[in-house]
PDB file of C-alpha atoms and ligand atoms in Angstrom:
ATOM      1  CA  UNK S  23      47.662-100.591  19.643  1.00  0.00           C
ATOM      2  CA  UNK S  24      49.933-101.422  22.558  1.00  0.00           C
ATOM      3  CA  UNK S  25      53.571-100.803  23.354  1.00  0.00           C
ATOM      4  CA  UNK S  26      54.984-103.326  25.817  1.00  0.00           C
ATOM      5  CA  UNK S  27      58.212-102.322  27.486  1.00  0.00           C
ATOM      6  CA  UNK S  28      59.493-100.729  24.286  1.00  0.00           C
ATOM      7  CA  UNK S  29      63.049 -99.397  24.316  1.00  0.00           C
ATOM      8  CA  UNK S  30      64.860 -97.798  21.421  1.00  0.00           C
ATOM      9  CA  UNK S  31      68.552 -97.025  21.301  1.00  0.00           C
ATOM     10  CA  UNK S  32      70.253 -95.181  18.493  1.00  0.00           C
ATOM     11  CA  UNK S  33      73.947 -95.851  17.963  1.00  0.00           C
ATOM     12  CA  UNK S  34      76.037 -98.000  20.264  1.00  0.00           C
ATOM     13  CA  UNK S  35      78.728 -97.843  22.935  1.00  0.00           C
ATOM     14  CA  UNK S  36      79.427 -94.478  24.503  1.00  0.00           C
ATOM     15  CA  UNK S  37      77.538 -92.638  21.777  1.00  0.00           C
ATOM     16  CA  UNK S  38      74.340 -94.642  22.321  1.00  0.00           C
ATOM     17  CA  UNK S  39      71.195 -92.573  22.823  1.00  0.00           C
ATOM     18  CA  UNK S  40      68.302 -94.206  24.616  1.00  0.00           C
ATOM     19  CA  UNK S  41      65.344 -92.507  22.915  1.00  0.00           C
ATOM     20  CA  UNK S  42      62.729 -94.761  24.566  1.00  0.00           C
ATOM     21  CA  UNK S  43      63.235 -96.511  27.882  1.00  0.00           C
ATOM     22  CA  UNK S  44      60.847 -99.412  28.588  1.00  0.00           C
ATOM     23  CA  UNK S  45      57.693 -97.584  27.529  1.00  0.00           C
ATOM     24  CA  UNK S  46      54.436 -99.414  28.128  1.00  0.00           C
ATOM     25  CA  UNK S  47      51.289 -97.728  26.841  1.00  0.00           C
ATOM     26  CA  UNK S  48      47.951 -98.634  25.275  1.00  0.00           C
ATOM     27  CA  UNK S  49      46.051 -96.679  22.652  1.00  0.00           C
ATOM     28  CA  UNK S  50      42.593 -98.260  22.570  1.00  0.00           C
ATOM     29  CA  UNK S  51      40.511 -98.452  19.408  1.00  0.00           C
ATOM     30  CA  UNK S  52      38.278 -95.427  18.905  1.00  0.00           C
ATOM     31  CA  UNK S  53      40.351 -93.074  21.052  1.00  0.00           C
ATOM     32  CA  UNK S  54      42.411 -89.970  20.341  1.00  0.00           C
ATOM     33  CA  UNK S  55      45.731 -89.755  22.226  1.00  0.00           C
ATOM     34  CA  UNK S  56      48.241 -86.916  22.157  1.00  0.00           C
ATOM     35  CA  UNK S  57      51.931 -87.384  23.008  1.00  0.00           C
ATOM     36  CA  UNK S  58      53.768 -84.402  24.481  1.00  0.00           C
ATOM     37  CA  UNK S  59      57.067 -83.689  26.141  1.00  0.00           C
ATOM     38  CA  UNK S  60      60.207 -81.572  25.886  1.00  0.00           C
ATOM     39  CA  UNK S  61      62.187 -81.518  22.657  1.00  0.00           C
ATOM     40  CA  UNK S  62      64.193 -84.720  22.210  1.00  0.00           C
ATOM     41  CA  UNK S  63      62.192 -86.708  24.795  1.00  0.00           C
ATOM     42  CA  UNK S  64      61.316 -89.437  22.281  1.00  0.00           C
ATOM     43  CA  UNK S  65      57.896 -88.442  20.940  1.00  0.00           C
ATOM     44  CA  UNK S  66      58.638 -89.067  17.264  1.00  0.00           C
ATOM     45  CA  UNK S  67      60.513 -92.252  18.141  1.00  0.00           C
ATOM     46  CA  UNK S  68      57.441 -93.507  20.013  1.00  0.00           C
ATOM     47  CA  UNK S  69      55.188 -92.672  17.069  1.00  0.00           C
ATOM     48  CA  UNK S  70      57.586 -94.248  14.573  1.00  0.00           C
ATOM     49  CA  UNK S  71      57.872 -97.461  16.605  1.00  0.00           C
ATOM     50  CA  UNK S  72      54.086 -97.596  17.016  1.00  0.00           C
ATOM     51  CA  UNK S  73      53.585 -97.161  13.263  1.00  0.00           C
ATOM     52  CA  UNK S  74      56.226 -99.671  12.178  1.00  0.00           C
ATOM     53  CA  UNK S  75      58.471 -96.976  10.671  1.00  0.00           C
ATOM     54  CA  UNK S  76      61.179 -97.752  13.179  1.00  0.00           C
ATOM     55  CA  UNK S  77      62.016-100.940  15.078  1.00  0.00           C
ATOM     56  CA  UNK S  78      62.357-101.036  18.854  1.00  0.00           C
ATOM     57  CA  UNK S  79      65.655-102.305  20.248  1.00  0.00           C
ATOM     58  CA  UNK S  80      63.601-104.371  22.705  1.00  0.00           C
ATOM     59  CA  UNK S  81      59.977-104.813  23.715  1.00  0.00           C
ATOM     60  CA  UNK S  82      56.871-105.508  21.692  1.00  0.00           C
ATOM     61  CA  UNK S  83      54.573-103.377  19.554  1.00  0.00           C
ATOM     62  CA  UNK S  84      51.128-104.908  19.093  1.00  0.00           C
ATOM     63  CA  UNK S  85      48.614-103.713  16.508  1.00  0.00           C
ATOM     64  CA  UNK S  86      45.559-105.743  17.479  1.00  0.00           C
ATOM     65  CA  UNK S  87      46.873-109.304  17.514  1.00  0.00           C
ATOM     66  CA  UNK S  88      49.775-108.529  15.173  1.00  0.00           C
ATOM     67  CA  UNK S  89      53.211-108.096  16.647  1.00  0.00           C
ATOM     68  CA  UNK S  90      55.096-105.522  14.576  1.00  0.00           C
ATOM     69  CA  UNK S  91      58.562-105.944  16.028  1.00  0.00           C
ATOM     70  CA  UNK S  92      59.094-109.430  14.610  1.00  0.00           C
ATOM     71  CA  UNK S  93      57.921-108.682  11.056  1.00  0.00           C
ATOM     72  CA  UNK S  94      60.236-108.605   8.082  1.00  0.00           C
ATOM     73  CA  UNK S  95      60.858-105.320   6.236  1.00  0.00           C
ATOM     74  CA  UNK S  96      58.474-106.233   3.418  1.00  0.00           C
ATOM     75  CA  UNK S  97      55.773-107.365   5.848  1.00  0.00           C
ATOM     76  CA  UNK S  98      56.128-104.066   7.714  1.00  0.00           C
ATOM     77  CA  UNK S  99      55.854-102.086   4.469  1.00  0.00           C
ATOM     78  CA  UNK S 100      52.652-103.914   3.608  1.00  0.00           C
ATOM     79  CA  UNK S 101      51.270-103.522   7.112  1.00  0.00           C
ATOM     80  CA  UNK S 102      51.955 -99.770   7.130  1.00  0.00           C
ATOM     81  CA  UNK S 103      50.330 -99.406   3.730  1.00  0.00           C
ATOM     82  CA  UNK S 104      47.224-101.414   4.600  1.00  0.00           C
ATOM     83  CA  UNK S 105      46.650-100.794   8.298  1.00  0.00           C
ATOM     84  CA  UNK S 106      48.091 -97.412   9.255  1.00  0.00           C
ATOM     85  CA  UNK S 107      47.273 -93.924   8.014  1.00  0.00           C
ATOM     86  CA  UNK S 108      49.990 -91.257   8.177  1.00  0.00           C
ATOM     87  CA  UNK S 109      49.717 -87.494   8.562  1.00  0.00           C
ATOM     88  CA  UNK S 110      52.934 -85.452   8.757  1.00  0.00           C
ATOM     89  CA  UNK S 111      53.638 -81.808   9.444  1.00  0.00           C
ATOM     90  CA  UNK S 112      54.780 -81.313   5.836  1.00  0.00           C
ATOM     91  CA  UNK S 113      51.603 -82.815   4.246  1.00  0.00           C
ATOM     92  CA  UNK S 114      53.720 -84.954   1.846  1.00  0.00           C
ATOM     93  CA  UNK S 115      51.278 -84.664  -1.068  1.00  0.00           C
ATOM     94  CA  UNK S 116      52.322 -85.246  -4.670  1.00  0.00           C
ATOM     95  CA  UNK S 117      52.172 -81.918  -6.512  1.00  0.00           C
ATOM     96  CA  UNK S 118      51.480 -83.406  -9.935  1.00  0.00           C
ATOM     97  CA  UNK S 119      48.398 -85.303  -8.767  1.00  0.00           C
ATOM     98  CA  UNK S 120      44.916 -83.896  -8.136  1.00  0.00           C
ATOM     99  CA  UNK S 121      43.305 -83.954  -4.694  1.00  0.00           C
ATOM    100  CA  UNK S 122      41.340 -87.052  -5.632  1.00  0.00           C
ATOM    101  CA  UNK S 123      44.411 -88.815  -7.037  1.00  0.00           C
ATOM    102  CA  UNK S 124      46.424 -88.000  -3.903  1.00  0.00           C
ATOM    103  CA  UNK S 125      43.688 -89.358  -1.662  1.00  0.00           C
ATOM    104  CA  UNK S 126      43.287 -92.601  -3.601  1.00  0.00           C
ATOM    105  CA  UNK S 127      47.024 -93.182  -4.106  1.00  0.00           C
ATOM    106  CA  UNK S 128      47.372 -95.629  -1.158  1.00  0.00           C
ATOM    107  CA  UNK S 129      44.644 -97.780  -2.723  1.00  0.00           C
ATOM    108  CA  UNK S 130      46.336 -97.765  -6.126  1.00  0.00           C
ATOM    109  CA  UNK S 131      49.668 -98.680  -4.524  1.00  0.00           C
ATOM    110  CA  UNK S 132      47.971-101.612  -2.794  1.00  0.00           C
ATOM    111  CA  UNK S 133      46.168-102.602  -6.006  1.00  0.00           C
ATOM    112  CA  UNK S 134      42.845-102.099  -4.272  1.00  0.00           C
ATOM    113  CA  UNK S 135      39.659-100.760  -5.888  1.00  0.00           C
ATOM    114  CA  UNK S 136      38.348 -97.357  -4.806  1.00  0.00           C
ATOM    115  CA  UNK S 137      34.981 -97.489  -3.090  1.00  0.00           C
ATOM    116  CA  UNK S 138      33.519 -94.392  -4.763  1.00  0.00           C
ATOM    117  CA  UNK S 139      30.846 -93.855  -2.092  1.00  0.00           C
ATOM    118  CA  UNK S 140      33.457 -93.946   0.695  1.00  0.00           C
ATOM    119  CA  UNK S 141      35.754 -91.642  -1.295  1.00  0.00           C
ATOM    120  CA  UNK S 142      32.908 -89.088  -1.609  1.00  0.00           C
ATOM    121  CA  UNK S 143      32.135 -89.467   2.106  1.00  0.00           C
ATOM    122  CA  UNK S 144      35.771 -88.909   3.092  1.00  0.00           C
ATOM    123  CA  UNK S 145      36.202 -85.908   0.775  1.00  0.00           C
ATOM    124  CA  UNK S 146      33.009 -84.388   2.170  1.00  0.00           C
ATOM    125  CA  UNK S 147      34.098 -85.090   5.748  1.00  0.00           C
ATOM    126  CA  UNK S 148      37.347 -83.203   5.184  1.00  0.00           C
ATOM    127  CA  UNK S 149      35.485 -80.373   3.437  1.00  0.00           C
ATOM    128  CA  UNK S 150      37.098 -80.847   0.028  1.00  0.00           C
ATOM    129  CA  UNK S 151      34.190 -82.187  -2.009  1.00  0.00           C
ATOM    130  CA  UNK S 152      34.378 -79.107  -4.258  1.00  0.00           C
ATOM    131  CA  UNK S 153      38.109 -79.248  -4.870  1.00  0.00           C
ATOM    132  CA  UNK S 154      38.697 -82.803  -6.071  1.00  0.00           C
ATOM    133  CA  UNK S 155      40.269 -81.755  -9.381  1.00  0.00           C
ATOM    134  CA  UNK S 156      42.625 -79.154  -7.900  1.00  0.00           C
ATOM    135  CA  UNK S 157      46.308 -79.788  -7.301  1.00  0.00           C
ATOM    136  CA  UNK S 158      47.973 -79.282  -3.897  1.00  0.00           C
ATOM    137  CA  UNK S 159      49.697 -76.087  -5.108  1.00  0.00           C
ATOM    138  CA  UNK S 160      46.259 -74.521  -5.565  1.00  0.00           C
ATOM    139  CA  UNK S 161      45.212 -75.174  -1.970  1.00  0.00           C
ATOM    140  CA  UNK S 162      45.943 -73.488   1.371  1.00  0.00           C
ATOM    141  CA  UNK S 163      48.115 -75.271   3.947  1.00  0.00           C
ATOM    142  CA  UNK S 164      45.051 -76.216   5.970  1.00  0.00           C
ATOM    143  CA  UNK S 165      43.310 -77.621   2.910  1.00  0.00           C
ATOM    144  CA  UNK S 166      46.442 -79.596   1.991  1.00  0.00           C
ATOM    145  CA  UNK S 167      46.582 -81.084   5.465  1.00  0.00           C
ATOM    146  CA  UNK S 168      42.918 -82.068   5.155  1.00  0.00           C
ATOM    147  CA  UNK S 169      43.785 -83.860   1.888  1.00  0.00           C
ATOM    148  CA  UNK S 170      46.501 -85.697   3.851  1.00  0.00           C
ATOM    149  CA  UNK S 171      43.920 -86.702   6.482  1.00  0.00           C
ATOM    150  CA  UNK S 172      41.591 -87.982   3.738  1.00  0.00           C
ATOM    151  CA  UNK S 173      44.499 -89.968   2.257  1.00  0.00           C
ATOM    152  CA  UNK S 174      45.194 -91.450   5.697  1.00  0.00           C
ATOM    153  CA  UNK S 175      41.557 -92.541   6.055  1.00  0.00           C
ATOM    154  CA  UNK S 176      40.911 -93.999   2.607  1.00  0.00           C
ATOM    155  CA  UNK S 177      42.317 -97.462   3.391  1.00  0.00           C
ATOM    156  CA  UNK S 178      40.156 -97.837   6.555  1.00  0.00           C
ATOM    157  CA  UNK S 179      43.341 -98.158   8.641  1.00  0.00           C
ATOM    158  CA  UNK S 180      43.421 -99.585  12.159  1.00  0.00           C
ATOM    159  CA  UNK S 181      45.109 -96.419  13.349  1.00  0.00           C
ATOM    160  CA  UNK S 182      46.009 -92.925  12.136  1.00  0.00           C
ATOM    161  CA  UNK S 183      49.330 -91.517  13.344  1.00  0.00           C
ATOM    162  CA  UNK S 184      49.927 -87.794  13.081  1.00  0.00           C
ATOM    163  CA  UNK S 185      53.322 -86.178  13.768  1.00  0.00           C
ATOM    164  CA  UNK S 186      52.845 -82.440  14.450  1.00  0.00           C
ATOM    165  CA  UNK S 187      49.904 -82.238  12.013  1.00  0.00           C
ATOM    166  CA  UNK S 188      49.260 -78.588  12.862  1.00  0.00           C
ATOM    167  CA  UNK S 189      52.921 -77.573  13.198  1.00  0.00           C
ATOM    168  CA  UNK S 190      52.889 -75.583   9.955  1.00  0.00           C
ATOM    169  CA  UNK S 191      49.361 -74.179  10.194  1.00  0.00           C
ATOM    170  CA  UNK S 192      47.826 -70.932  11.429  1.00  0.00           C
ATOM    171  CA  UNK S 193      45.335 -70.974  14.317  1.00  0.00           C
ATOM    172  CA  UNK S 194      42.229 -71.178  12.160  1.00  0.00           C
ATOM    173  CA  UNK S 195      43.506 -73.981   9.903  1.00  0.00           C
ATOM    174  CA  UNK S 196      44.844 -75.845  12.949  1.00  0.00           C
ATOM    175  CA  UNK S 197      41.398 -75.722  14.522  1.00  0.00           C
ATOM    176  CA  UNK S 198      39.827 -77.169  11.367  1.00  0.00           C
ATOM    177  CA  UNK S 199      42.359 -80.013  11.190  1.00  0.00           C
ATOM    178  CA  UNK S 200      41.966 -80.797  14.915  1.00  0.00           C
ATOM    179  CA  UNK S 201      38.173 -80.749  14.669  1.00  0.00           C
ATOM    180  CA  UNK S 202      38.523 -83.088  11.723  1.00  0.00           C
ATOM    181  CA  UNK S 203      40.702 -85.522  13.720  1.00  0.00           C
ATOM    182  CA  UNK S 204      38.122 -85.371  16.544  1.00  0.00           C
ATOM    183  CA  UNK S 205      35.382 -86.115  14.002  1.00  0.00           C
ATOM    184  CA  UNK S 206      37.198 -89.140  12.560  1.00  0.00           C
ATOM    185  CA  UNK S 207      37.434 -90.588  16.070  1.00  0.00           C
ATOM    186  CA  UNK S 208      33.923 -89.705  17.248  1.00  0.00           C
ATOM    187  CA  UNK S 209      31.973 -90.345  14.069  1.00  0.00           C
ATOM    188  CA  UNK S 210      34.114 -92.749  12.042  1.00  0.00           C
ATOM    189  CA  UNK S 211      35.414 -94.834  14.957  1.00  0.00           C
ATOM    190  CA  UNK S 212      39.052 -94.210  14.056  1.00  0.00           C
ATOM    191  CA  UNK S 213      41.990 -94.393  16.470  1.00  0.00           C
ATOM    192  CA  UNK S 214      44.355 -91.417  16.392  1.00  0.00           C
ATOM    193  CA  UNK S 215      47.818 -91.045  17.926  1.00  0.00           C
ATOM    194  CA  UNK S 216      49.223 -87.527  17.565  1.00  0.00           C
ATOM    195  CA  UNK S 217      52.519 -85.931  18.544  1.00  0.00           C
ATOM    196  CA  UNK S 218      52.253 -82.220  19.235  1.00  0.00           C
ATOM    197  CA  UNK S 219      54.011 -79.328  20.971  1.00  0.00           C
ATOM    198  CA  UNK S 220      50.809 -77.352  21.273  1.00  0.00           C
ATOM    199  CA  UNK S 221      48.675 -77.607  24.455  1.00  0.00           C
ATOM    200  CA  UNK S 222      45.616 -76.421  22.521  1.00  0.00           C
ATOM    201  CA  UNK S 223      46.106 -79.187  19.944  1.00  0.00           C
ATOM    202  CA  UNK S 224      46.602 -81.737  22.746  1.00  0.00           C
ATOM    203  CA  UNK S 225      43.351 -80.629  24.400  1.00  0.00           C
ATOM    204  CA  UNK S 226      41.394 -82.067  21.445  1.00  0.00           C
ATOM    205  CA  UNK S 227      42.561 -85.559  22.447  1.00  0.00           C
ATOM    206  CA  UNK S 228      40.847 -87.872  24.947  1.00  0.00           C
ATOM    207  CA  UNK S 229      44.105 -88.181  26.814  1.00  0.00           C
ATOM    208  CA  UNK S 230      47.642 -86.835  26.760  1.00  0.00           C
ATOM    209  CA  UNK S 231      50.689 -88.984  27.461  1.00  0.00           C
ATOM    210  CA  UNK S 232      53.717 -87.026  28.683  1.00  0.00           C
ATOM    211  CA  UNK S 233      57.236 -88.230  27.954  1.00  0.00           C
ATOM    212  CA  UNK S 234      60.549 -87.125  29.449  1.00  0.00           C
ATOM    213  CA  UNK S 235      63.887 -88.724  28.638  1.00  0.00           C
ATOM    214  CA  UNK S 236      62.202 -91.597  26.838  1.00  0.00           C
ATOM    215  CA  UNK S 237      59.937 -92.493  29.756  1.00  0.00           C
ATOM    216  CA  UNK S 238      56.276 -91.894  30.456  1.00  0.00           C
ATOM    217  CA  UNK S 239      56.071 -89.096  32.987  1.00  0.00           C
ATOM    218  CA  UNK S 240      52.299 -88.965  33.374  1.00  0.00           C
ATOM    219  CA  UNK S 241      48.959 -88.874  31.663  1.00  0.00           C
ATOM    220  CA  UNK S 242      45.995 -86.500  31.609  1.00  0.00           C
ATOM    221  CA  UNK S 243      42.510 -87.513  30.590  1.00  0.00           C
ATOM    222  CA  UNK S 244      40.045 -84.993  29.158  1.00  0.00           C
ATOM    223  CA  UNK S 245      42.790 -82.408  29.108  1.00  0.00           C
ATOM    224  CA  UNK S 246      42.281 -78.664  28.994  1.00  0.00           C
ATOM    225  CA  UNK S 247      44.949 -76.480  27.330  1.00  0.00           C
ATOM    226  CA  UNK S 248      45.716 -74.917  30.729  1.00  0.00           C
ATOM    227  CA  UNK S 249      46.264 -78.285  32.423  1.00  0.00           C
ATOM    228  CA  UNK S 250      48.486 -79.434  29.570  1.00  0.00           C
ATOM    229  CA  UNK S 251      50.536 -76.228  29.619  1.00  0.00           C
ATOM    230  CA  UNK S 252      50.948 -76.471  33.385  1.00  0.00           C
ATOM    231  CA  UNK S 253      52.205 -80.087  33.182  1.00  0.00           C
ATOM    232  CA  UNK S 254      54.602 -79.142  30.405  1.00  0.00           C
ATOM    233  CA  UNK S 255      55.981 -76.293  32.484  1.00  0.00           C
ATOM    234  CA  UNK S 256      56.672 -78.758  35.294  1.00  0.00           C
ATOM    235  CA  UNK S 257      58.443 -81.100  32.881  1.00  0.00           C
ATOM    236  CA  UNK S 258      60.925 -78.370  31.967  1.00  0.00           C
ATOM    237  CA  UNK S 259      62.018 -76.835  28.688  1.00  0.00           C
ATOM    238  CA  UNK S 260      59.474 -77.111  25.828  1.00  0.00           C
TER     239      UNK S 260
HETATM  240  N1  ATP W  11      68.107 -91.580  13.746  1.00  0.00           N
HETATM  241  C1  ATP W  11      68.609 -91.178  14.908  1.00  0.00           C
HETATM  242  N2  ATP W  11      69.917 -91.387  15.207  1.00  0.00           N
HETATM  243  C2  ATP W  11      70.435 -91.011  16.379  1.00  0.00           C
HETATM  244  N3  ATP W  11      69.735 -90.404  17.371  1.00  0.00           N
HETATM  245  C3  ATP W  11      68.439 -90.169  17.129  1.00  0.00           C
HETATM  246  C4  ATP W  11      67.806 -90.534  15.901  1.00  0.00           C
HETATM  247  N4  ATP W  11      66.496 -90.158  15.967  1.00  0.00           N
HETATM  248  C5  ATP W  11      66.328 -89.585  17.169  1.00  0.00           C
HETATM  249  N5  ATP W  11      67.477 -89.596  17.876  1.00  0.00           N
HETATM  250  C6  ATP W  11      67.670 -89.094  19.249  1.00  0.00           C
HETATM  251  O1  ATP W  11      66.715 -89.735  20.073  1.00  0.00           O
HETATM  252  C7  ATP W  11      66.154 -88.809  21.009  1.00  0.00           C
HETATM  253  C8  ATP W  11      64.662 -88.721  20.805  1.00  0.00           C
HETATM  254  O2  ATP W  11      64.369 -88.122  19.542  1.00  0.00           O
HETATM  255  P1  ATP W  11      62.885 -87.844  19.031  1.00  0.00           P
HETATM  256  O3  ATP W  11      62.988 -87.258  17.656  1.00  0.00           O
HETATM  257  O4  ATP W  11      62.053 -89.061  19.195  1.00  0.00           O
HETATM  258  O5  ATP W  11      62.382 -86.730  20.054  1.00  0.00           O
HETATM  259  P2  ATP W  11      61.147 -85.756  19.995  1.00  0.00           P
HETATM  260  O6  ATP W  11      60.577 -85.720  21.351  1.00  0.00           O
HETATM  261  O7  ATP W  11      60.238 -86.140  18.875  1.00  0.00           O
HETATM  262  O8  ATP W  11      61.858 -84.365  19.664  1.00  0.00           O
HETATM  263  P3  ATP W  11      61.293 -83.024  19.004  1.00  0.00           P
HETATM  264  O9  ATP W  11      60.173 -82.552  19.859  1.00  0.00           O
HETATM  265  O10 ATP W  11      62.469 -82.095  19.069  1.00  0.00           O
HETATM  266  O11 ATP W  11      60.871 -83.361  17.605  1.00  0.00           O
HETATM  267  C9  ATP W  11      66.888 -87.499  20.793  1.00  0.00           C
HETATM  268  O12 ATP W  11      67.957 -87.452  21.706  1.00  0.00           O
HETATM  269  C10 ATP W  11      67.390 -87.610  19.375  1.00  0.00           C
HETATM  270  O13 ATP W  11      68.555 -86.844  19.201  1.00  0.00           O
END
């Protein structure tokens, strides 16, 4: 995944807000990248442009050899469904469906068959092999987020994007979800792009990209929580 000089403006004229300002960044296959920065700096906008949920005003978004920015709405919908896995702070599971039905929903929507062996492997990887018949309401927040991670993985996407995946979780559940994201990169070869406010969460990534005012303000590789917190303090309010 690559962003090439991506800018995004909301609104126009005097009220225009430049949420991203000529951002160029690469998120190589098999890596885990965290995006951090002060509130309103453009983190979610970057993630949404990268995942085809939002269109840049200018610049190019490349997923492998596919350019997202020039796709039609229906092509983008299909591309998101087939090639990108989503994890949000609010889990976004369907309460009436079981764990297994939630996880396999993206395949049913795409009219694709479920590979039962892969489904078992994914449910085991996220630690929910025992709970496949439960409904989200019968699970803890951490378990629900792990169902969301399994759902993001089931289509073998090119990339998993996670917007504040641990934002609603306690320390212990956050650790489990972050270890899981690390595992999907290290052992399943996935590519993860995660927005977070938490230096500890960011320290699970291979690198952290810092944004301020819609621009890249620096990068840290093999970050420690202390290094991340120190950079954030230098960037201002967070
Ligand atoms: N749909 C929209 N319409 C108008 N302005 C928007 C829209 N979405 C975001 N913005 C503005 O763009 C800027 C970047 O927003 P964005 O949500 O990407 O920031 P963020 O870093 O994710 O913030 P936070 O950490 O608070 O979630 C902000 O000034 C925001 O107010």
